[in-house]
PDB file of C-alpha atoms and ligand atoms in Angstrom:
ATOM      1  CA  UNK G  76     161.418 147.093  47.063  1.00 61.00           C
ATOM      2  CA  UNK G  77     159.247 144.375  45.556  1.00 76.00           C
ATOM      3  CA  UNK G  78     159.065 141.159  47.524  1.00 85.00           C
ATOM      4  CA  UNK G  79     159.662 137.654  46.268  1.00 95.00           C
ATOM      5  CA  UNK G  80     156.281 135.981  46.860  1.00 97.00           C
ATOM      6  CA  UNK G  81     156.507 133.614  49.819  1.00 98.00           C
ATOM      7  CA  UNK G  82     154.126 131.503  51.864  1.00 99.00           C
ATOM      8  CA  UNK G  83     153.429 132.972  55.291  1.00 99.00           C
ATOM      9  CA  UNK G  84     151.655 131.634  58.364  1.00 99.00           C
ATOM     10  CA  UNK G  85     150.132 134.038  60.860  1.00 99.00           C
ATOM     11  CA  UNK G  86     148.681 132.533  64.047  1.00 99.00           C
ATOM     12  CA  UNK G  87     145.748 134.081  65.899  1.00 98.00           C
ATOM     13  CA  UNK G  88     144.873 135.833  62.644  1.00 98.00           C
ATOM     14  CA  UNK G  89     141.067 135.835  62.918  1.00 98.00           C
ATOM     15  CA  UNK G  90     141.130 139.351  64.366  1.00 98.00           C
ATOM     16  CA  UNK G  91     143.252 142.131  65.847  1.00 98.00           C
ATOM     17  CA  UNK G  92     146.981 142.335  65.160  1.00 98.00           C
ATOM     18  CA  UNK G  93     147.058 138.897  63.518  1.00 98.00           C
ATOM     19  CA  UNK G  94     144.327 139.780  61.014  1.00 98.00           C
ATOM     20  CA  UNK G  95     146.006 143.100  60.132  1.00 98.00           C
ATOM     21  CA  UNK G  96     149.329 141.293  59.699  1.00 99.00           C
ATOM     22  CA  UNK G  97     147.807 138.611  57.478  1.00 99.00           C
ATOM     23  CA  UNK G  98     146.199 141.319  55.292  1.00 98.00           C
ATOM     24  CA  UNK G  99     149.447 143.276  55.102  1.00 98.00           C
ATOM     25  CA  UNK G 100     151.579 140.250  54.188  1.00 98.00           C
ATOM     26  CA  UNK G 101     149.040 139.346  51.498  1.00 98.00           C
ATOM     27  CA  UNK G 102     149.262 142.916  50.170  1.00 98.00           C
ATOM     28  CA  UNK G 103     153.057 142.414  49.970  1.00 98.00           C
ATOM     29  CA  UNK G 104     152.319 139.547  47.554  1.00 98.00           C
ATOM     30  CA  UNK G 105     152.635 136.595  49.920  1.00 98.00           C
ATOM     31  CA  UNK G 106     150.149 133.721  50.212  1.00 98.00           C
ATOM     32  CA  UNK G 107     148.943 133.507  53.784  1.00 99.00           C
ATOM     33  CA  UNK G 108     147.899 130.609  56.005  1.00 99.00           C
ATOM     34  CA  UNK G 109     145.438 132.260  58.392  1.00 99.00           C
ATOM     35  CA  UNK G 110     145.550 130.130  61.541  1.00 99.00           C
ATOM     36  CA  UNK G 111     143.193 130.540  64.478  1.00 98.00           C
ATOM     37  CA  UNK G 112     141.519 128.272  67.020  1.00 98.00           C
ATOM     38  CA  UNK G 113     138.522 127.704  64.740  1.00 97.00           C
ATOM     39  CA  UNK G 114     138.758 127.490  60.965  1.00 98.00           C
ATOM     40  CA  UNK G 115     135.421 129.318  60.654  1.00 98.00           C
ATOM     41  CA  UNK G 116     136.766 132.307  62.614  1.00 97.00           C
ATOM     42  CA  UNK G 117     139.768 132.532  60.276  1.00 98.00           C
ATOM     43  CA  UNK G 118     137.546 132.634  57.174  1.00 98.00           C
ATOM     44  CA  UNK G 119     136.657 136.323  57.631  1.00 98.00           C
ATOM     45  CA  UNK G 120     140.303 137.376  57.285  1.00 98.00           C
ATOM     46  CA  UNK G 121     140.735 135.055  54.299  1.00 98.00           C
ATOM     47  CA  UNK G 122     137.685 136.593  52.615  1.00 98.00           C
ATOM     48  CA  UNK G 123     139.086 140.121  53.100  1.00 98.00           C
ATOM     49  CA  UNK G 124     142.393 139.057  51.565  1.00 98.00           C
ATOM     50  CA  UNK G 125     140.702 137.338  48.618  1.00 98.00           C
ATOM     51  CA  UNK G 126     138.432 140.368  48.044  1.00 98.00           C
ATOM     52  CA  UNK G 127     141.591 142.488  47.768  1.00 98.00           C
ATOM     53  CA  UNK G 128     143.011 140.104  45.158  1.00 98.00           C
ATOM     54  CA  UNK G 129     145.287 138.126  47.488  1.00 98.00           C
ATOM     55  CA  UNK G 130     145.697 134.433  48.268  1.00 98.00           C
ATOM     56  CA  UNK G 131     144.987 132.905  51.661  1.00 98.00           C
ATOM     57  CA  UNK G 132     143.637 129.801  53.329  1.00 98.00           C
ATOM     58  CA  UNK G 133     141.903 129.377  56.684  1.00 98.00           C
ATOM     59  CA  UNK G 134     143.217 126.737  59.063  1.00 98.00           C
ATOM     60  CA  UNK G 135     141.862 125.829  62.499  1.00 98.00           C
ATOM     61  CA  UNK G 136     144.445 124.849  65.123  1.00 98.00           C
ATOM     62  CA  UNK G 137     145.252 125.334  68.772  1.00 98.00           C
ATOM     63  CA  UNK G 138     148.905 126.399  68.664  1.00 99.00           C
ATOM     64  CA  UNK G 139     149.565 124.789  72.054  1.00 98.00           C
ATOM     65  CA  UNK G 140     148.693 121.314  70.688  1.00 98.00           C
ATOM     66  CA  UNK G 141     151.577 119.589  68.895  1.00 98.00           C
ATOM     67  CA  UNK G 142     149.406 117.371  66.669  1.00 98.00           C
ATOM     68  CA  UNK G 143     147.180 120.264  65.598  1.00 98.00           C
ATOM     69  CA  UNK G 144     150.232 122.418  64.846  1.00 99.00           C
ATOM     70  CA  UNK G 145     151.801 119.707  62.745  1.00 98.00           C
ATOM     71  CA  UNK G 146     148.533 119.188  60.832  1.00 98.00           C
ATOM     72  CA  UNK G 147     148.101 122.958  60.303  1.00 98.00           C
ATOM     73  CA  UNK G 148     151.589 123.402  58.886  1.00 99.00           C
ATOM     74  CA  UNK G 149     151.076 120.389  56.595  1.00 98.00           C
ATOM     75  CA  UNK G 150     147.765 121.830  55.378  1.00 98.00           C
ATOM     76  CA  UNK G 151     149.365 125.181  54.535  1.00 98.00           C
ATOM     77  CA  UNK G 152     152.291 123.467  52.792  1.00 98.00           C
ATOM     78  CA  UNK G 153     149.902 121.348  50.695  1.00 98.00           C
ATOM     79  CA  UNK G 154     147.496 124.167  49.815  1.00 98.00           C
ATOM     80  CA  UNK G 155     149.879 127.115  49.363  1.00 98.00           C
ATOM     81  CA  UNK G 156     153.416 125.672  49.322  1.00 98.00           C
ATOM     82  CA  UNK G 157     156.203 125.404  51.929  1.00 98.00           C
ATOM     83  CA  UNK G 158     155.856 128.202  54.515  1.00 99.00           C
ATOM     84  CA  UNK G 159     158.964 130.369  54.964  1.00 99.00           C
ATOM     85  CA  UNK G 160     157.452 133.269  56.935  1.00 99.00           C
ATOM     86  CA  UNK G 161     156.012 132.633  60.401  1.00 99.00           C
ATOM     87  CA  UNK G 162     154.359 135.168  62.687  1.00 99.00           C
ATOM     88  CA  UNK G 163     153.804 133.796  66.200  1.00 99.00           C
ATOM     89  CA  UNK G 164     150.918 136.061  67.179  1.00 99.00           C
ATOM     90  CA  UNK G 165     148.230 133.904  68.857  1.00 98.00           C
ATOM     91  CA  UNK G 166     147.654 135.054  72.399  1.00 98.00           C
ATOM     92  CA  UNK G 167     145.360 135.005  75.398  1.00 98.00           C
ATOM     93  CA  UNK G 168     145.093 136.872  78.684  1.00 97.00           C
ATOM     94  CA  UNK G 169     144.284 135.332  82.063  1.00 97.00           C
ATOM     95  CA  UNK G 170     145.135 138.337  84.242  1.00 96.00           C
ATOM     96  CA  UNK G 171     145.135 138.157  88.030  1.00 96.00           C
ATOM     97  CA  UNK G 172     147.296 139.153  90.956  1.00 97.00           C
ATOM     98  CA  UNK G 173     149.781 136.467  91.957  1.00 98.00           C
ATOM     99  CA  UNK G 174     147.956 135.395  95.122  1.00 98.00           C
ATOM    100  CA  UNK G 175     144.743 134.838  93.137  1.00 98.00           C
ATOM    101  CA  UNK G 176     146.278 133.318  90.016  1.00 98.00           C
ATOM    102  CA  UNK G 177     145.355 129.688  89.391  1.00 98.00           C
ATOM    103  CA  UNK G 178     147.728 127.111  87.963  1.00 98.00           C
ATOM    104  CA  UNK G 179     145.371 126.854  85.021  1.00 98.00           C
ATOM    105  CA  UNK G 180     145.700 130.605  84.315  1.00 98.00           C
ATOM    106  CA  UNK G 181     149.478 130.267  84.426  1.00 98.00           C
ATOM    107  CA  UNK G 182     149.582 127.141  82.241  1.00 98.00           C
ATOM    108  CA  UNK G 183     147.113 128.475  79.663  1.00 98.00           C
ATOM    109  CA  UNK G 184     149.026 131.704  79.050  1.00 98.00           C
ATOM    110  CA  UNK G 185     152.455 130.057  78.990  1.00 98.00           C
ATOM    111  CA  UNK G 186     150.967 127.302  76.820  1.00 98.00           C
ATOM    112  CA  UNK G 187     149.571 129.545  74.090  1.00 98.00           C
ATOM    113  CA  UNK G 188     152.339 132.152  73.908  1.00 98.00           C
ATOM    114  CA  UNK G 189     155.507 130.203  74.664  1.00 98.00           C
ATOM    115  CA  UNK G 190     154.718 126.554  73.925  1.00 98.00           C
ATOM    116  CA  UNK G 191     152.636 127.673  70.907  1.00 99.00           C
ATOM    117  CA  UNK G 192     155.511 129.700  69.457  1.00 99.00           C
ATOM    118  CA  UNK G 193     157.897 126.814  70.116  1.00 99.00           C
ATOM    119  CA  UNK G 194     155.649 124.228  68.437  1.00 99.00           C
ATOM    120  CA  UNK G 195     154.912 126.442  65.430  1.00 99.00           C
ATOM    121  CA  UNK G 196     158.559 127.407  64.921  1.00 99.00           C
ATOM    122  CA  UNK G 197     159.720 123.819  65.270  1.00 98.00           C
ATOM    123  CA  UNK G 198     157.177 122.661  62.712  1.00 98.00           C
ATOM    124  CA  UNK G 199     157.950 125.412  60.173  1.00 98.00           C
ATOM    125  CA  UNK G 200     161.757 125.579  60.464  1.00 98.00           C
ATOM    126  CA  UNK G 201     162.258 122.508  58.283  1.00 98.00           C
ATOM    127  CA  UNK G 202     160.644 124.317  55.338  1.00 98.00           C
ATOM    128  CA  UNK G 203     162.793 127.398  55.971  1.00 98.00           C
ATOM    129  CA  UNK G 204     166.002 125.398  56.248  1.00 98.00           C
ATOM    130  CA  UNK G 205     165.162 123.520  53.032  1.00 98.00           C
ATOM    131  CA  UNK G 206     164.541 126.836  51.269  1.00 98.00           C
ATOM    132  CA  UNK G 207     167.678 128.451  52.731  1.00 98.00           C
ATOM    133  CA  UNK G 208     165.482 131.443  53.624  1.00 98.00           C
ATOM    134  CA  UNK G 209     163.060 132.256  56.414  1.00 99.00           C
ATOM    135  CA  UNK G 210     161.599 134.963  58.610  1.00 99.00           C
ATOM    136  CA  UNK G 211     160.175 134.377  62.083  1.00 99.00           C
ATOM    137  CA  UNK G 212     158.547 137.154  64.076  1.00 99.00           C
ATOM    138  CA  UNK G 213     157.220 136.468  67.572  1.00 99.00           C
ATOM    139  CA  UNK G 214     154.880 138.849  69.384  1.00 99.00           C
ATOM    140  CA  UNK G 215     156.286 140.006  72.706  1.00 98.00           C
ATOM    141  CA  UNK G 216     154.810 142.986  74.597  1.00 98.00           C
ATOM    142  CA  UNK G 217     155.755 146.044  76.616  1.00 98.00           C
ATOM    143  CA  UNK G 218     154.389 143.919  79.496  1.00 97.00           C
ATOM    144  CA  UNK G 219     157.610 141.881  79.256  1.00 98.00           C
ATOM    145  CA  UNK G 220     159.075 144.605  81.466  1.00 97.00           C
ATOM    146  CA  UNK G 221     156.549 143.850  84.198  1.00 97.00           C
ATOM    147  CA  UNK G 222     152.857 144.683  84.541  1.00 95.00           C
ATOM    148  CA  UNK G 223     150.537 144.426  87.539  1.00 95.00           C
ATOM    149  CA  UNK G 224     148.144 141.492  87.293  1.00 95.00           C
ATOM    150  CA  UNK G 225     150.058 139.853  84.462  1.00 97.00           C
ATOM    151  CA  UNK G 226     152.749 137.671  86.011  1.00 98.00           C
ATOM    152  CA  UNK G 227     151.858 134.854  83.605  1.00 98.00           C
ATOM    153  CA  UNK G 228     151.672 137.116  80.526  1.00 98.00           C
ATOM    154  CA  UNK G 229     154.823 139.148  81.375  1.00 98.00           C
ATOM    155  CA  UNK G 230     156.776 135.940  81.946  1.00 98.00           C
ATOM    156  CA  UNK G 231     155.611 134.544  78.598  1.00 99.00           C
ATOM    157  CA  UNK G 232     156.357 137.791  76.746  1.00 98.00           C
ATOM    158  CA  UNK G 233     159.816 138.142  78.362  1.00 98.00           C
ATOM    159  CA  UNK G 234     160.414 134.477  77.512  1.00 98.00           C
ATOM    160  CA  UNK G 235     159.582 135.140  73.877  1.00 99.00           C
ATOM    161  CA  UNK G 236     162.387 137.700  73.699  1.00 98.00           C
ATOM    162  CA  UNK G 237     164.929 135.007  74.680  1.00 98.00           C
ATOM    163  CA  UNK G 238     163.161 132.601  72.347  1.00 99.00           C
ATOM    164  CA  UNK G 239     163.461 134.987  69.384  1.00 99.00           C
ATOM    165  CA  UNK G 240     167.149 135.653  70.080  1.00 98.00           C
ATOM    166  CA  UNK G 241     167.969 131.947  70.403  1.00 99.00           C
ATOM    167  CA  UNK G 242     166.251 131.096  67.110  1.00 99.00           C
ATOM    168  CA  UNK G 243     168.288 133.902  65.517  1.00 99.00           C
ATOM    169  CA  UNK G 244     171.509 132.284  66.789  1.00 98.00           C
ATOM    170  CA  UNK G 245     170.530 128.740  65.766  1.00 98.00           C
ATOM    171  CA  UNK G 246     168.913 129.402  62.385  1.00 98.00           C
ATOM    172  CA  UNK G 247     170.969 132.302  61.037  1.00 98.00           C
ATOM    173  CA  UNK G 248     173.275 130.078  59.036  1.00 98.00           C
ATOM    174  CA  UNK G 249     170.278 128.747  57.113  1.00 98.00           C
ATOM    175  CA  UNK G 250     169.222 132.220  55.961  1.00 98.00           C
ATOM    176  CA  UNK G 251     166.557 132.490  58.633  1.00 99.00           C
ATOM    177  CA  UNK G 252     166.096 135.612  60.767  1.00 99.00           C
ATOM    178  CA  UNK G 253     164.134 135.713  64.006  1.00 99.00           C
ATOM    179  CA  UNK G 254     162.958 138.834  65.811  1.00 99.00           C
ATOM    180  CA  UNK G 255     160.417 139.866  68.421  1.00 98.00           C
ATOM    181  CA  UNK G 256     157.987 142.753  68.088  1.00 98.00           C
ATOM    182  CA  UNK G 257     156.829 144.163  71.417  1.00 98.00           C
ATOM    183  CA  UNK G 258     153.696 146.293  71.028  1.00 98.00           C
ATOM    184  CA  UNK G 259     152.565 148.862  73.556  1.00 98.00           C
ATOM    185  CA  UNK G 260     148.859 149.747  73.760  1.00 97.00           C
ATOM    186  CA  UNK G 261     147.072 148.579  70.590  1.00 98.00           C
ATOM    187  CA  UNK G 262     143.307 148.853  70.144  1.00 98.00           C
ATOM    188  CA  UNK G 263     141.990 145.273  69.853  1.00 97.00           C
ATOM    189  CA  UNK G 264     139.611 142.913  71.628  1.00 96.00           C
ATOM    190  CA  UNK G 265     142.493 142.140  74.003  1.00 95.00           C
ATOM    191  CA  UNK G 266     142.792 145.718  75.287  1.00 96.00           C
ATOM    192  CA  UNK G 267     138.979 145.974  75.410  1.00 96.00           C
ATOM    193  CA  UNK G 268     138.995 142.947  77.720  1.00 93.00           C
ATOM    194  CA  UNK G 269     141.653 144.601  79.900  1.00 92.00           C
ATOM    195  CA  UNK G 270     139.519 147.750  80.214  1.00 94.00           C
ATOM    196  CA  UNK G 271     136.567 145.607  81.285  1.00 93.00           C
ATOM    197  CA  UNK G 272     138.736 143.822  83.874  1.00 89.00           C
ATOM    198  CA  UNK G 273     139.807 147.080  85.521  1.00 90.00           C
ATOM    199  CA  UNK G 274     136.225 148.411  85.359  1.00 93.00           C
ATOM    200  CA  UNK G 275     136.809 151.274  82.890  1.00 95.00           C
ATOM    201  CA  UNK G 276     134.910 152.353  79.782  1.00 97.00           C
ATOM    202  CA  UNK G 277     137.096 151.499  76.812  1.00 97.00           C
ATOM    203  CA  UNK G 278     137.138 155.079  75.471  1.00 96.00           C
ATOM    204  CA  UNK G 279     138.396 156.388  78.846  1.00 96.00           C
ATOM    205  CA  UNK G 280     140.939 153.569  79.086  1.00 96.00           C
ATOM    206  CA  UNK G 281     142.187 154.331  75.572  1.00 96.00           C
ATOM    207  CA  UNK G 282     142.417 158.066  76.261  1.00 97.00           C
ATOM    208  CA  UNK G 283     144.345 157.457  79.491  1.00 96.00           C
ATOM    209  CA  UNK G 284     146.797 155.283  77.561  1.00 95.00           C
ATOM    210  CA  UNK G 285     147.152 157.892  74.777  1.00 97.00           C
ATOM    211  CA  UNK G 286     147.908 160.604  77.353  1.00 97.00           C
ATOM    212  CA  UNK G 287     150.889 158.557  78.609  1.00 95.00           C
ATOM    213  CA  UNK G 288     152.253 157.753  75.120  1.00 97.00           C
ATOM    214  CA  UNK G 289     154.746 160.259  73.643  1.00 97.00           C
ATOM    215  CA  UNK G 290     153.063 160.336  70.195  1.00 98.00           C
ATOM    216  CA  UNK G 291     149.755 160.984  72.037  1.00 97.00           C
ATOM    217  CA  UNK G 292     147.692 158.226  70.470  1.00 98.00           C
ATOM    218  CA  UNK G 293     147.006 154.568  70.995  1.00 97.00           C
ATOM    219  CA  UNK G 294     148.339 152.044  68.517  1.00 98.00           C
ATOM    220  CA  UNK G 295     146.458 150.357  65.684  1.00 98.00           C
ATOM    221  CA  UNK G 296     146.928 146.756  64.547  1.00 98.00           C
ATOM    222  CA  UNK G 297     148.281 148.200  61.271  1.00 98.00           C
ATOM    223  CA  UNK G 298     151.172 149.847  63.198  1.00 98.00           C
ATOM    224  CA  UNK G 299     152.335 146.388  64.231  1.00 99.00           C
ATOM    225  CA  UNK G 300     151.616 144.848  60.823  1.00 99.00           C
ATOM    226  CA  UNK G 301     153.850 147.467  59.169  1.00 98.00           C
ATOM    227  CA  UNK G 302     156.758 146.596  61.471  1.00 98.00           C
ATOM    228  CA  UNK G 303     156.251 142.885  60.823  1.00 99.00           C
ATOM    229  CA  UNK G 304     156.119 143.567  57.058  1.00 98.00           C
ATOM    230  CA  UNK G 305     159.578 145.130  57.313  1.00 98.00           C
ATOM    231  CA  UNK G 306     161.036 142.351  59.474  1.00 98.00           C
ATOM    232  CA  UNK G 307     159.737 139.682  57.076  1.00 98.00           C
ATOM    233  CA  UNK G 308     160.948 141.525  53.963  1.00 98.00           C
ATOM    234  CA  UNK G 309     163.919 140.678  51.754  1.00 97.00           C
ATOM    235  CA  UNK G 310     165.766 143.812  52.855  1.00 97.00           C
ATOM    236  CA  UNK G 311     165.586 142.940  56.576  1.00 98.00           C
ATOM    237  CA  UNK G 312     167.946 139.974  56.154  1.00 98.00           C
ATOM    238  CA  UNK G 313     170.627 141.551  58.389  1.00 98.00           C
ATOM    239  CA  UNK G 314     168.207 142.353  61.239  1.00 98.00           C
ATOM    240  CA  UNK G 315     168.025 139.346  63.538  1.00 99.00           C
ATOM    241  CA  UNK G 316     167.723 138.579  67.238  1.00 98.00           C
ATOM    242  CA  UNK G 317     166.211 142.005  67.949  1.00 98.00           C
ATOM    243  CA  UNK G 318     163.300 143.126  70.080  1.00 98.00           C
ATOM    244  CA  UNK G 319     161.508 146.066  68.443  1.00 98.00           C
ATOM    245  CA  UNK G 320     159.221 147.997  70.798  1.00 98.00           C
ATOM    246  CA  UNK G 321     156.356 149.520  68.812  1.00 98.00           C
ATOM    247  CA  UNK G 322     154.785 151.642  71.496  1.00 98.00           C
ATOM    248  CA  UNK G 323     154.703 155.273  70.348  1.00 98.00           C
ATOM    249  CA  UNK G 324     157.786 156.104  72.369  1.00 97.00           C
ATOM    250  CA  UNK G 325     160.514 154.612  74.524  1.00 94.00           C
ATOM    251  CA  UNK G 326     159.465 152.599  77.515  1.00 79.00           C
ATOM    252  CA  UNK G 327     160.220 153.705  81.064  1.00 54.00           C
TER     253      UNK G 327
HETATM  254  P1  LIG X1057     143.226 139.331  70.160  1.00 66.32           P
HETATM  255  O1  LIG X1057     142.426 140.382  69.482  1.00 66.32           O
HETATM  256  O2  LIG X1057     142.732 138.765  71.448  1.00 66.32           O
HETATM  257  O3  LIG X1057     143.481 138.160  69.094  1.00 66.32           O
HETATM  258  C1  LIG X1057     144.185 136.995  69.463  1.00 66.32           C
HETATM  259  C2  LIG X1057     143.775 135.871  68.531  1.00 66.32           C
HETATM  260  O4  LIG X1057     144.508 134.699  68.918  1.00 66.32           O
HETATM  261  C3  LIG X1057     142.279 135.526  68.640  1.00 66.32           C
HETATM  262  O5  LIG X1057     141.712 135.385  67.354  1.00 66.32           O
HETATM  263  C4  LIG X1057     142.303 134.218  69.403  1.00 66.32           C
HETATM  264  O6  LIG X1057     141.220 133.347  69.106  1.00 66.32           O
HETATM  265  C5  LIG X1057     143.598 133.609  68.913  1.00 66.32           C
HETATM  266  N1  LIG X1057     144.051 132.531  69.785  1.00 66.32           N
HETATM  267  C6  LIG X1057     143.979 132.472  71.133  1.00 66.32           C
HETATM  268  N2  LIG X1057     144.461 131.311  71.573  1.00 66.32           N
HETATM  269  C7  LIG X1057     144.828 130.601  70.491  1.00 66.32           C
HETATM  270  C8  LIG X1057     145.375 129.314  70.306  1.00 66.32           C
HETATM  271  N3  LIG X1057     145.652 128.499  71.354  1.00 66.32           N
HETATM  272  N4  LIG X1057     145.645 128.891  69.049  1.00 66.32           N
HETATM  273  C9  LIG X1057     145.348 129.680  67.995  1.00 66.32           C
HETATM  274  N5  LIG X1057     144.842 130.914  68.102  1.00 66.32           N
HETATM  275  C10 LIG X1057     144.568 131.367  69.337  1.00 66.32           C
HETATM  276  O7  LIG X1057     144.712 139.828  70.492  1.00 66.32           O
HETATM  277  P2  LIG X1057     145.616 141.018  69.853  1.00 66.32           P
HETATM  278  O8  LIG X1057     145.460 142.198  70.726  1.00 66.32           O
HETATM  279  O9  LIG X1057     145.423 141.107  68.394  1.00 66.32           O
HETATM  280  O10 LIG X1057     147.072 140.437  70.179  1.00 66.32           O
HETATM  281  C11 LIG X1057     147.845 139.688  69.253  1.00 66.32           C
HETATM  282  C12 LIG X1057     149.208 139.404  69.867  1.00 66.32           C
HETATM  283  O11 LIG X1057     149.834 140.642  70.206  1.00 66.32           O
HETATM  284  C13 LIG X1057     149.141 138.589  71.152  1.00 66.32           C
HETATM  285  O12 LIG X1057     150.249 137.730  71.228  1.00 66.32           O
HETATM  286  C14 LIG X1057     149.230 139.661  72.224  1.00 66.32           C
HETATM  287  O13 LIG X1057     149.722 139.142  73.431  1.00 66.32           O
HETATM  288  C15 LIG X1057     150.186 140.642  71.573  1.00 66.32           C
HETATM  289  N6  LIG X1057     150.095 141.995  72.118  1.00 66.32           N
HETATM  290  C16 LIG X1057     148.934 142.727  72.030  1.00 66.32           C
HETATM  291  C17 LIG X1057     148.918 144.022  72.563  1.00 66.32           C
HETATM  292  C18 LIG X1057     147.686 144.898  72.506  1.00 66.32           C
HETATM  293  O14 LIG X1057     147.730 146.023  73.045  1.00 66.32           O
HETATM  294  N7  LIG X1057     146.605 144.487  71.882  1.00 66.32           N
HETATM  295  C19 LIG X1057     150.048 144.548  73.191  1.00 66.32           C
HETATM  296  C20 LIG X1057     151.187 143.772  73.269  1.00 66.32           C
HETATM  297  C21 LIG X1057     151.212 142.496  72.716  1.00 66.32           C
HETATM  298  P3  LIG X1057     139.895 133.354  70.014  1.00 66.32           P
HETATM  299  O15 LIG X1057     139.187 134.619  69.670  1.00 66.32           O
HETATM  300  O16 LIG X1057     139.135 132.150  69.587  1.00 66.32           O
HETATM  301  O17 LIG X1057     140.357 133.316  71.441  1.00 66.32           O
END
């Protein structure tokens, strides 16, 4: 089904899942605001999209800062048009066991994932409501079900599931859907950092994960991008308030 061209914003889109999602949404015919902490870092993804014949713009913003979020959304609206697709993807890890976790580690992770998704969604919803159409996808994680060393991250990712459902309830009457995608093990810089933290070679870490996953492989950023492409499509208008685990199998 061909898509009506829209303007999308993907946060944390300089690399990993965000970059793959930005490329995929551009391939669907959408113009994409590629948001990351530094504008320069976002330019690589923009260049890839442009090389493939798509339209994108790089915007630097910290999603946990209200003024920067507001400025970023205004920039995208001015350069590409009113955004009506939002992917809340920006994320960080500050893993530690509870007794060693600092308040800063807690605040940083909750700030980027939860506050960031809140600020971005609040800033973009006006454009969606005005258009009578919108799609919001927020990145949760299989860690929402609990994961050693990630009390901050699991809390944020579980929180995003309630966040996505509540936006679905509030914004549905304006033609806006909201869902959460919860990836399992996806090969990115984030999982490489986790391997380093637990003192394993990444290849061994990846293999150990693949052995536990029913489809016997680790995930790729494109696996998540494909799910997000569906949830942001025209035909997904009756799918809202859901959490889709994309993990190569059911979770325990
Ligand atoms: P990644 O490779 O670490 O990429 C995350 C991106 O977000 C980076 O470009 C990072 O920029 C950016 N970012 C961090 N803080 C930001 C902020 N305050 N404002 C704007 N951008 C910011 O991570 P990923 O693996 O692709 O993960 C993407 C999302 O999927 C995250 O929400 C993550 O929690 C979730 N997820 C990932 C997995 C997995 O297995 N990889 C599994 C479940 C869920 P810098 O490089 O400058 O820090």
